[in-house]
Coordinates of C-alpha atoms and ligand atoms in Angstrom, one line a residue:
X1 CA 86.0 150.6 12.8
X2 CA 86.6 146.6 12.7
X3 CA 88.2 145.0 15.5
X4 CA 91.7 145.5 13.9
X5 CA 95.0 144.1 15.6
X6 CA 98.4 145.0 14.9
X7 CA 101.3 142.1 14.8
X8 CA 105.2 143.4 13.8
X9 CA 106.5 140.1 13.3
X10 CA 105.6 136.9 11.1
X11 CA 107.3 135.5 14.7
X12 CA 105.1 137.0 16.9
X13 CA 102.7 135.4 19.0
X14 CA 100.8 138.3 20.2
X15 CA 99.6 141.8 18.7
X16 CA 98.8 145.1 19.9
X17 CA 94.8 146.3 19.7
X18 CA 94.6 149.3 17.4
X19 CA 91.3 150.2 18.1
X20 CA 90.6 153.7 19.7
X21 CA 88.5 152.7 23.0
X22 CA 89.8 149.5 23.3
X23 CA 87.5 146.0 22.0
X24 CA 85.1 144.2 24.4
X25 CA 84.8 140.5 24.9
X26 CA 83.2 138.4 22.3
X27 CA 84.8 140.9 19.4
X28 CA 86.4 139.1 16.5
X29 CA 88.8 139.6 14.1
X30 CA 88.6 139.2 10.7
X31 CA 90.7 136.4 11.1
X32 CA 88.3 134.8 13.4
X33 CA 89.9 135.0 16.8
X34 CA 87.7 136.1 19.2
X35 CA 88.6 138.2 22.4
X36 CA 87.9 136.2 25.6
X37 CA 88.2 139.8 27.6
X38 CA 87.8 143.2 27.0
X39 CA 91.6 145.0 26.1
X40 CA 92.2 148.5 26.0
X41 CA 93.5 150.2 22.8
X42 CA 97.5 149.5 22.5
X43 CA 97.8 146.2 24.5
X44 CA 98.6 142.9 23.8
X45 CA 96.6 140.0 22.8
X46 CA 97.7 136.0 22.4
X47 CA 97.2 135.3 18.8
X48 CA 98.2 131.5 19.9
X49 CA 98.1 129.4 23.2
X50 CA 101.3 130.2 25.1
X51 CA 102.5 128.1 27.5
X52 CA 103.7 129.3 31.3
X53 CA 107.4 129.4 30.6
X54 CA 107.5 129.7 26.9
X55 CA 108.5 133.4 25.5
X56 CA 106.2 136.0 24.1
X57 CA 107.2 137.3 20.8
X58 CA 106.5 140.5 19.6
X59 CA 109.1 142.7 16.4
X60 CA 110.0 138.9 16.6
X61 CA 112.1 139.3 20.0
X62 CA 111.5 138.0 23.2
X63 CA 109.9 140.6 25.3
X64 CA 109.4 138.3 28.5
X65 CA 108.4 135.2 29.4
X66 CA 105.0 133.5 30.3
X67 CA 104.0 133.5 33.8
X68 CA 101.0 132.1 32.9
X69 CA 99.6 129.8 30.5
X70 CA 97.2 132.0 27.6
X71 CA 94.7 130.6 25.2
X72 CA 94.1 132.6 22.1
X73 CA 92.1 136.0 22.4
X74 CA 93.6 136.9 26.0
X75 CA 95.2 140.2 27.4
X76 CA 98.6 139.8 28.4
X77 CA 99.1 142.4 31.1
X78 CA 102.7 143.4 32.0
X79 CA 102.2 141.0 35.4
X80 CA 101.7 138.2 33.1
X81 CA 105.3 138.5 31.5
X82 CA 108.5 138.5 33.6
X83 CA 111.7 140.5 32.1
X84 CA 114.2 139.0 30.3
X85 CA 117.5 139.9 31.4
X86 CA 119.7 142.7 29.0
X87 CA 122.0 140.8 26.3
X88 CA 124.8 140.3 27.3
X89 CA 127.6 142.7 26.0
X90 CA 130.7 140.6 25.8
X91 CA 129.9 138.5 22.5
X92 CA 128.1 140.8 20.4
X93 CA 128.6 140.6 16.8
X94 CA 130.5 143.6 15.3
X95 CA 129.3 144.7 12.4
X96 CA 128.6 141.9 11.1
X97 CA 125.1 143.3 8.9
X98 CA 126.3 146.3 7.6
X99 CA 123.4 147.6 5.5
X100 CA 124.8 148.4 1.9
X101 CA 126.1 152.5 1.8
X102 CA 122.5 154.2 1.1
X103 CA 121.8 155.7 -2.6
X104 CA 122.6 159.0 -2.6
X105 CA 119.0 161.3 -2.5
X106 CA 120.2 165.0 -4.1
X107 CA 118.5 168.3 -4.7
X108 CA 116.8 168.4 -1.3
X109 CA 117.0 171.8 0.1
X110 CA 116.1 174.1 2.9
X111 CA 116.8 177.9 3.8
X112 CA 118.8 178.6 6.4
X113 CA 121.5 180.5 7.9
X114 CA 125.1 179.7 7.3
X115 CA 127.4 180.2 9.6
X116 CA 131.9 180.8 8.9
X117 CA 132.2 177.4 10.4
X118 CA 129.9 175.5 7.7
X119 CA 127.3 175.3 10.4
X120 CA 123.7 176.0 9.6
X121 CA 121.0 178.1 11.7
X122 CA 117.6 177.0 11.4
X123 CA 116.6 180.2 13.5
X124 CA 118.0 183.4 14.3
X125 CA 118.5 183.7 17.8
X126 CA 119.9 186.2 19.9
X127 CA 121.3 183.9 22.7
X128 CA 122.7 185.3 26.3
X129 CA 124.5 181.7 27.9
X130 CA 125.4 181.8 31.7
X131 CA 127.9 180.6 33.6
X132 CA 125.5 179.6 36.9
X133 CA 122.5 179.2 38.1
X134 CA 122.5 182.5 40.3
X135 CA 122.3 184.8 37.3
X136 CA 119.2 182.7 35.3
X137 CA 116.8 185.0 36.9
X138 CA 118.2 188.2 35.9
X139 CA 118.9 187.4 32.0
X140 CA 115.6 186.1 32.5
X141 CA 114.4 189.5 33.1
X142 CA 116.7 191.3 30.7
X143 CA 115.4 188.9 28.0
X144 CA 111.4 190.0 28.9
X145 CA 112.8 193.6 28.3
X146 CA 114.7 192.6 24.7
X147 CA 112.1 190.9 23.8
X148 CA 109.7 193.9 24.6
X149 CA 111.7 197.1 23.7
X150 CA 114.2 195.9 21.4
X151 CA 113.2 192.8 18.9
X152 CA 110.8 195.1 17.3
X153 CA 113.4 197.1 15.5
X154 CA 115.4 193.6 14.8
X155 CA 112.4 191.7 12.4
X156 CA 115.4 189.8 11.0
X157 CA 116.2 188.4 14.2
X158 CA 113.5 185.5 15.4
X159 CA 114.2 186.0 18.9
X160 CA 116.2 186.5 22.1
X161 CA 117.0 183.1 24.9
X162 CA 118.3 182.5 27.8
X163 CA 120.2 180.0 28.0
X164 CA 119.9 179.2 31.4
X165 CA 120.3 176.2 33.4
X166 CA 120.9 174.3 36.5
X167 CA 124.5 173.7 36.3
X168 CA 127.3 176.1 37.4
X169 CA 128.7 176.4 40.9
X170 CA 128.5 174.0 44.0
X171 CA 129.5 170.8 42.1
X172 CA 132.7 169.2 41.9
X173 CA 134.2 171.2 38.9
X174 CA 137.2 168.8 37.8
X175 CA 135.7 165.8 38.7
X176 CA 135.6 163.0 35.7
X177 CA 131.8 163.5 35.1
X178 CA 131.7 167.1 34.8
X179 CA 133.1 167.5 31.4
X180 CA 130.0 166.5 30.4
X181 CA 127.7 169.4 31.3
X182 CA 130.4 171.8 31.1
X183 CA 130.8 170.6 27.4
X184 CA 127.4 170.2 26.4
X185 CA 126.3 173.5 27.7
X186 CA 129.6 175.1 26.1
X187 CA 128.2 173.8 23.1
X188 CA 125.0 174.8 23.3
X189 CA 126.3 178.3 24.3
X190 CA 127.9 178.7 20.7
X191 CA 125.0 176.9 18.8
X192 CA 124.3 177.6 15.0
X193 CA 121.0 178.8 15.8
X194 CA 123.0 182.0 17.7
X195 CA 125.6 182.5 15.5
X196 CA 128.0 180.5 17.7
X197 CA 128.2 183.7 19.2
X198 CA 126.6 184.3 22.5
X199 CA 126.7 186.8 24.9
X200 CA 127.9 185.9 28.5
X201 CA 126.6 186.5 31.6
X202 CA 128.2 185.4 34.8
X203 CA 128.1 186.2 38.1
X204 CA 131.6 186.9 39.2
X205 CA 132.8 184.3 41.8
X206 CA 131.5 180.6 40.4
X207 CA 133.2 177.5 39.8
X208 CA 132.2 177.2 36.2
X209 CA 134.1 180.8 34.9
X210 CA 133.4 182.1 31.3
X211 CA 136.7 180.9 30.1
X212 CA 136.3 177.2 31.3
X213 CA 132.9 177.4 29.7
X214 CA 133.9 179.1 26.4
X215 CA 137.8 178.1 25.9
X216 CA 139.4 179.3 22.9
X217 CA 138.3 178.1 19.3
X218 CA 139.1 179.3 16.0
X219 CA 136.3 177.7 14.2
X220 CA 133.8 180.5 16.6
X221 CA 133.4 184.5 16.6
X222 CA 136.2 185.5 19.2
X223 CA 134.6 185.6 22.2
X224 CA 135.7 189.6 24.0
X225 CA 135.1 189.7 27.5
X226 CA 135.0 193.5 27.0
X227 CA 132.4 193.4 25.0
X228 CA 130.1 190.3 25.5
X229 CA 130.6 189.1 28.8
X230 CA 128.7 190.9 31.3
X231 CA 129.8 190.0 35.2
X232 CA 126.8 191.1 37.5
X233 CA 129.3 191.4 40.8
X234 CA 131.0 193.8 38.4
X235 CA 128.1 195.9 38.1
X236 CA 126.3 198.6 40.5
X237 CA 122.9 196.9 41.4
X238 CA 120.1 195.3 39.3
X239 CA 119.0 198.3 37.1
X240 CA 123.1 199.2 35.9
X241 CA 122.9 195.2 35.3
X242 CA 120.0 194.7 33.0
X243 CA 121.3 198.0 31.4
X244 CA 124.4 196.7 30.5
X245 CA 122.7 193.3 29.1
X246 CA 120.2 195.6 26.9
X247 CA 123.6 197.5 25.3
X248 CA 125.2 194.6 24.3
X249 CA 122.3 193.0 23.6
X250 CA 121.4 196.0 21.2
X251 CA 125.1 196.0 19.5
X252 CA 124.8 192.0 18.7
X253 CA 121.2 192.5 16.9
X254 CA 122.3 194.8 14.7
X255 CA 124.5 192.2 13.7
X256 CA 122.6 189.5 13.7
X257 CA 119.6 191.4 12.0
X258 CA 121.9 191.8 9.1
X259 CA 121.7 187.4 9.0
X260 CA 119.4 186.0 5.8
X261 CA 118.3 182.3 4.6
X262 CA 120.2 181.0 2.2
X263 CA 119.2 177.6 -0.3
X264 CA 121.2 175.2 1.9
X265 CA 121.7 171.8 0.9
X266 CA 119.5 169.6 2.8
X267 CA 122.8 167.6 4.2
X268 CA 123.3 170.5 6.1
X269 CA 120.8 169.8 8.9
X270 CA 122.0 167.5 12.1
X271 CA 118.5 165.8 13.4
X272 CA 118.3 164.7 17.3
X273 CA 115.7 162.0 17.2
X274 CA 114.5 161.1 20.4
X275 CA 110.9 159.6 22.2
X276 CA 109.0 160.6 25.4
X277 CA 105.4 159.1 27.0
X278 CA 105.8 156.4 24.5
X279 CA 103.4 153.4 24.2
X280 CA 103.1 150.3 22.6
X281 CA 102.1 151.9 19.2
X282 CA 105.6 153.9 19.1
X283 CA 107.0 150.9 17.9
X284 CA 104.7 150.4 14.8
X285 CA 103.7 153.6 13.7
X286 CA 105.8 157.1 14.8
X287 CA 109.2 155.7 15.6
X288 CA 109.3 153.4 12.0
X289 CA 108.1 156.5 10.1
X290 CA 110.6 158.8 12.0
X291 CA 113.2 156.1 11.0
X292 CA 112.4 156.5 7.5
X293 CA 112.5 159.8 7.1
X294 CA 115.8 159.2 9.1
X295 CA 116.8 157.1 5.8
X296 CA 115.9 160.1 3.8
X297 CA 117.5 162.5 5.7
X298 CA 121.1 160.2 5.6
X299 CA 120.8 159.3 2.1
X300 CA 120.8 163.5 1.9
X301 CA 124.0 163.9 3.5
X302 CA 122.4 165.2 6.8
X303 CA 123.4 164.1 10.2
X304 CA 120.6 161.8 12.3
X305 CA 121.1 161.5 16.2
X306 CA 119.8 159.3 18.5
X307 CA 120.8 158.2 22.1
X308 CA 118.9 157.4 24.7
X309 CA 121.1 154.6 26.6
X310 CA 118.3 152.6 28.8
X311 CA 115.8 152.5 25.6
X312 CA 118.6 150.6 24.0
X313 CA 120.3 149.1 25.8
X314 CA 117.8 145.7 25.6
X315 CA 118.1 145.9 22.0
X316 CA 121.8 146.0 21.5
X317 CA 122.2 142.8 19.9
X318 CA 120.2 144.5 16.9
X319 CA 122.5 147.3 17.0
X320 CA 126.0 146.0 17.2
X321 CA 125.4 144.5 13.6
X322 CA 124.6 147.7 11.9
X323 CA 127.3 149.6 12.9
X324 CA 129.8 150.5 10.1
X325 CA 132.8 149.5 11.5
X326 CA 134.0 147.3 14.1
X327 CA 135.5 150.2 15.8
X328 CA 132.2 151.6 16.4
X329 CA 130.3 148.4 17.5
X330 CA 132.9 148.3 20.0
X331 CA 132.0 152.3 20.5
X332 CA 128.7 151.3 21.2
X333 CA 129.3 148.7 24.0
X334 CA 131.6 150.8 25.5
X335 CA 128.9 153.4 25.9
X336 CA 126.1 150.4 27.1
X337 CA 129.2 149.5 29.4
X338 CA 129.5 153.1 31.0
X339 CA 125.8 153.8 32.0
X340 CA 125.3 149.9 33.4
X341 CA 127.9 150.9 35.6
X342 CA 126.7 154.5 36.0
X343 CA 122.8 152.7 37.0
X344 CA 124.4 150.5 39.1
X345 CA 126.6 152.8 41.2
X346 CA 123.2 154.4 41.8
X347 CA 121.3 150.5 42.5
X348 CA 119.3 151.0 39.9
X349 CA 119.7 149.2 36.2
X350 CA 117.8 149.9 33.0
X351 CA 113.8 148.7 34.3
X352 CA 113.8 151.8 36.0
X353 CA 113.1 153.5 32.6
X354 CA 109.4 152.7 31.9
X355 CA 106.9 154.7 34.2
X356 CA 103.7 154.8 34.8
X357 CA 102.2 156.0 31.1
X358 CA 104.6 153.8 29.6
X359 CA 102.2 151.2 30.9
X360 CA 99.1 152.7 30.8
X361 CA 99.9 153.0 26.7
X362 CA 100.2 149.2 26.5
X363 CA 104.1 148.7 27.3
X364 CA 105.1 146.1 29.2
X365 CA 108.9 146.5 30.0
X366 CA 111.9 148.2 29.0
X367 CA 112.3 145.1 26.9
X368 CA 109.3 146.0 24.7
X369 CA 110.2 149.9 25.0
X370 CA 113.5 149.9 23.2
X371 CA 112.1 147.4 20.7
X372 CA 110.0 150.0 19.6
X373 CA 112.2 152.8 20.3
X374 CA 115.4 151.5 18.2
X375 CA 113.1 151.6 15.1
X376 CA 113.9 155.6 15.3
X377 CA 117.0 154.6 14.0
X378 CA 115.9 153.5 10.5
X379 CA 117.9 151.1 8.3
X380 CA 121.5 153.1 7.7
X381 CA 124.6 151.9 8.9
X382 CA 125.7 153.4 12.3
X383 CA 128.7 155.8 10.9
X384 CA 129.9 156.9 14.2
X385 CA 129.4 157.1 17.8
X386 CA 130.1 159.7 20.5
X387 CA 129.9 159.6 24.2
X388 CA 127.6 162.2 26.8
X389 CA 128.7 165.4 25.8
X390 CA 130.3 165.0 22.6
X391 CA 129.7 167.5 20.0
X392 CA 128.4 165.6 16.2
X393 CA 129.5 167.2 13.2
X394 CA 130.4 163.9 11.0
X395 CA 127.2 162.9 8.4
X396 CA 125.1 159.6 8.7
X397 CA 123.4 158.0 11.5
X398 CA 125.4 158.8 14.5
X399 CA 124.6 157.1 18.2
X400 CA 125.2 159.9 20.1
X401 CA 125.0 158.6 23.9
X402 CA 122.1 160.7 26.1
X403 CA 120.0 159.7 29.4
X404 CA 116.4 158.9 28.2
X405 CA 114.8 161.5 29.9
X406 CA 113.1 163.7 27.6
X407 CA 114.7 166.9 28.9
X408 CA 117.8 165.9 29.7
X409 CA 118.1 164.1 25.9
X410 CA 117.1 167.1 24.5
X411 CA 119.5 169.3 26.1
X412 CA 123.0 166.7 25.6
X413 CA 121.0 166.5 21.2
X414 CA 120.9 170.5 21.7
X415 CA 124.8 170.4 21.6
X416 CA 124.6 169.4 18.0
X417 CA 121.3 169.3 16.8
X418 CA 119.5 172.3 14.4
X419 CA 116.5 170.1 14.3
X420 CA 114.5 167.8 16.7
X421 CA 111.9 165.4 16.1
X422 CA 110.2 164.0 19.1
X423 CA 108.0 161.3 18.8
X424 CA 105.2 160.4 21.6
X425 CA 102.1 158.2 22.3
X426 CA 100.5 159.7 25.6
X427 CA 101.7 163.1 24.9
X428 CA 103.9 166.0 25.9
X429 CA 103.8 169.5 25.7
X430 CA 107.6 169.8 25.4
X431 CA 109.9 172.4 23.4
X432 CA 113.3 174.0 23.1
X433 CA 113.7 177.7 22.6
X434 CA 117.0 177.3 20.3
X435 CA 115.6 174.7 17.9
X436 CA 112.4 173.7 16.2
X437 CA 110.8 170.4 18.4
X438 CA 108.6 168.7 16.0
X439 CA 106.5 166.4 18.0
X440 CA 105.2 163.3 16.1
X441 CA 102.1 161.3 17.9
X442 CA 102.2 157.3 17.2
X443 CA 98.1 157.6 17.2
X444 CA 95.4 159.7 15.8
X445 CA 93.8 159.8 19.1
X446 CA 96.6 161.7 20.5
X447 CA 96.6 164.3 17.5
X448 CA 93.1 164.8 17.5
X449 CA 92.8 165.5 21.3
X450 CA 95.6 167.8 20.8
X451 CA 95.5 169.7 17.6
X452 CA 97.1 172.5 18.8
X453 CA 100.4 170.7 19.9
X454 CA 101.0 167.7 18.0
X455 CA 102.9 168.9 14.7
X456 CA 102.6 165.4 13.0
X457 CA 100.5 162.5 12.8
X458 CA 101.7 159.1 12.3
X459 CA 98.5 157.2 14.0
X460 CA 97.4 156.4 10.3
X461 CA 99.7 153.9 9.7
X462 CA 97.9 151.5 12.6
X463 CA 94.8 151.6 10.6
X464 CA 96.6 151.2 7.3
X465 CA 95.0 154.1 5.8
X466 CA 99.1 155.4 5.3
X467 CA 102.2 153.5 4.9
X468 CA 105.3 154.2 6.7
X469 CA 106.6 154.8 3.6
X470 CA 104.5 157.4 2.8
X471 CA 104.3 159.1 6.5
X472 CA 108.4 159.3 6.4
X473 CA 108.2 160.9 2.8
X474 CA 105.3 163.4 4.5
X475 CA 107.4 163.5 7.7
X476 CA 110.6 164.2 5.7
X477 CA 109.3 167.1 3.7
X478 CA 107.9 168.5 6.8
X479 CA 111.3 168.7 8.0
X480 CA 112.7 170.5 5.2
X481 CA 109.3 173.0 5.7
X482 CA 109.9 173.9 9.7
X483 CA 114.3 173.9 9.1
X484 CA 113.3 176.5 6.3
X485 CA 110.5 178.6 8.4
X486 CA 108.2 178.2 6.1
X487 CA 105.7 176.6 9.0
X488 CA 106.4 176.7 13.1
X489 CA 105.7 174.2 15.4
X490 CA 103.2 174.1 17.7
X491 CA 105.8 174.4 20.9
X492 CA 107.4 177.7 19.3
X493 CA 103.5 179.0 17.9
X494 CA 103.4 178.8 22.0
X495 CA 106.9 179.8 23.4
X496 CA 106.9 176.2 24.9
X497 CA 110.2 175.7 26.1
X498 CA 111.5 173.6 28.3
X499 CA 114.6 174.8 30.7
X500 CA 118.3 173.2 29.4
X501 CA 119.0 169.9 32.0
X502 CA 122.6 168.8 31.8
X503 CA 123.2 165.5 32.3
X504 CA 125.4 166.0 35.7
X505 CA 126.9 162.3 36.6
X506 CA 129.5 164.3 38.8
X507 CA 129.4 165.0 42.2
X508 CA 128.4 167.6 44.1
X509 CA 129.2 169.2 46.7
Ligands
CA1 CA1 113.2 160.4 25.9

């Protein structure tokens, strides 16, 4: 192809290099300028001269400032920039550019399975939660054994988890910070997906007991300890153990078996949005398509997640504006507030986000990073906001506040989510066994060097052979296709799924 770049911004005064391969020096543009050095595919290059000290623009933002001075046609490498620091959070407009209340998009539908509470199952999942770590190995095996000698006589039922994790015992159990894992994995443990009715198995003398984990609700299946809890230090050895699992487990597929998709309405699907090995073409291609189908999917009715604090957290000031209310502006800084303090306790702050492939794919700073990454978000207002741990039910475009990191993202989104979308630029194999992962790549390199795990290509839009108007559309009946079963996704063709990582900020001990 012709040397192509790609500029966001009338503002800007650099672009990123779409080419696959990278250009060599010499290579012009159509608009003439001529590349003084060779850049690799996804970097920057000066599209004017920029002074040392003046600011490099790119989605018309400051990303850093000019160490150097640049002619046109150079590489600006992330040495060349220095970082800006965050905004700061104290005189923030409040919604002060509240997009108008979206036109309603009807007669989108999926099939699913509804649940008494209103919730919708996007699978049929026969889910076995612990209380602690000690026990993961053991429901591990009794799951191998389900999934063997039982699921075939189920063929209603999609498959049996799990739901094991790190969390449990050994940690400081009323400390502030660990509501949050104990409510994100209670959630978890009565997800849609399972009926919000899990089985339980604990190991008898742990911190986090079934009750603390599972307390009383009336919108969920009673939980009955006689029934669906199994407590290994209860039992006589390993064999009675994983016997016991396998009759309950048997009892709860016959129920579950009897479970069919229904037409749903398509508002009835809650989307966790989130990025992972991102580069510089997230911002331009995958994450702006995502964001449109996010449009689509709130102008439906559906609910539309995104978190991921430190990615952000630098672009806050285009945030604030867009949120519905002033309440939840002030939600939002509240939330930026919590994990600046959280990052510093720890000496850290929010650079400590961007690693090594970050880089590699063209990405300068965090600065850059969550100018791209907020584009996930779309257009909509911001209806709501709710902190680490916080189960989402209301509709709309909902911050729901996460740690970045993929797995840990995933897991806090798994408390609410029957959908994920997971967009990426160097690539990652990742999954979740309760809910569809459909993994977006920002360029057609990346799809084509993995067409067995990439679900979705957005890399077109950097060429300009598709619009992100026309990826969303794609994107968003995709969407509808993988909520529905009517295709898989690669991670789940594979039984790629990643273990559950609370987000732990307590201590322990
Ligand atoms: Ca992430």
């Amino acid at each position: 192809m012709d040397p192509l770049y790609v500029k966001v911004d009338p503002r800007d005064n650099v672009a990123i290099v779409a080419n696959p391969g990278g250009l060599a020096p010499g290579d012009s543009f159509p608009d003439g300028l001529t590349l003084r050095e060779g850049i690799p595919q996804a970097h920057k290059v000066t599209l004017t001269c920029i002074p040392a000290g003046a600011p490099i623009l790119r989605y018309g933002q400051i990303i850093g400032i000019a160490t150097k001075s640049f002619s046109p046609g150079e590489w600006v490498r992330e040495d060349f920039l220095t970082l800006p620091p965050p905004p700061p959070l104290d005189h923030l407009p409040l919604a002060t550019a509240v997009p108008p209340a979206p036109e309603p998009l009807t007669g989108y539908t999926f099939e699913g399975f509804l649940n008494p509470d209103g919730s919708a199952g996007t699978k049929n999942i026969l889910g076995i939660t612990t209380t602690v770590q000690c026990v993961a190995p053991t429901v591990e095996y009794a799951v191998r054994r389900i999934q063997a000698e039982l699921l075939p006589r189920f063929p209603h039922v999609d498959d049996a988890v799990a739901i094991t994790h790190s969390y449990g015992c050994g940690v400081a159990i009323d400390a502030p910070g660990a509501r949050i894992p104990i409510a994100t994995l209670g959630h978890i443990s009565r997800h849609a997906n399972i009926a919000g009715s899990p089985l339980v198995v604990s190991l008898g003398c742990e911190k986090l007991q079934p009750a603390r984990l599972l307390p009383a609700d009336p919108a969920f299946p009673v939980f009955d300890p006689d029934q669906d809890l199994i407590r290994l230090q209860d039992e006589r050895g390993f064999a009675e153990t994983v016997a016991a699992i396998l009759r309950a487990a048997e009892r709860r597929l016959g129920q579950l078996n009897q479970r069919r998709r229904t037409t749903l309405p398509a508002s009835r699907l809650i989307v966790g949005l989130q990025c992972g090995g991102s580069d510089a073409f997230s911002g331009v291609t995958a994450n702006p398509a995502v964001g449109f189908a996010s449009d689509l999917l709130v102008r439906a009715g559906a609910t539309v997640l995104f978190g991921e604090v430190t990615e952000v957290r630098d672009a806050i000031h285009l945030l604030t504006p867009r949120c519905a209310t002033p309440d939840v502006a002030r939600a939002l800084i509240r939330e930026m507030q919590w994990y600046d303090e959280y990052l510093a306790s720890g000496a850290a702050d929010r650079a400590a986000n961007t690693t090594p492939g970050n880089k590699r794919g063209g990405l300068s700073n965090i600065v850059e990073k969550a100018l791209g990454s907020i584009a996930k978000s779309g257009r909509s207002p911001i209806a709501a906001v709710a902190s680490h741990g916080q189960k989402v039910t209301s509709p709309g475009l909902v911050f729901a506040a996460s740690p970045a990191s993929d797995f840990i993202c995933g897991t806090q989104q798994l408390a609410s989510m029957n959908m994920h979308i997971f967009t990426t630029g160097e690539g990652s194999p990742y999954g979740l066994a309760l809910v569809p992962v459909i993994k977006v790549s920002s360029r057609s390199a990346l799809a084509e060097k993995w067409p067995d795990l990439i679900d979705f290509d957005s890399g077109r839009i950097a060429t300009g052979q598709a619009t992100i108007e026309s990826t969303g559309w794609d994107l968003f009946h995709f969407i509808l296709d993988i909520a529905s079963g009517r295709k898989k996704t690669w991670a789940d063709h594979w039984g790629l799924h990643n273990p559950l990582a609370p987000f732990n900020p307590g201590p322990v001990t």
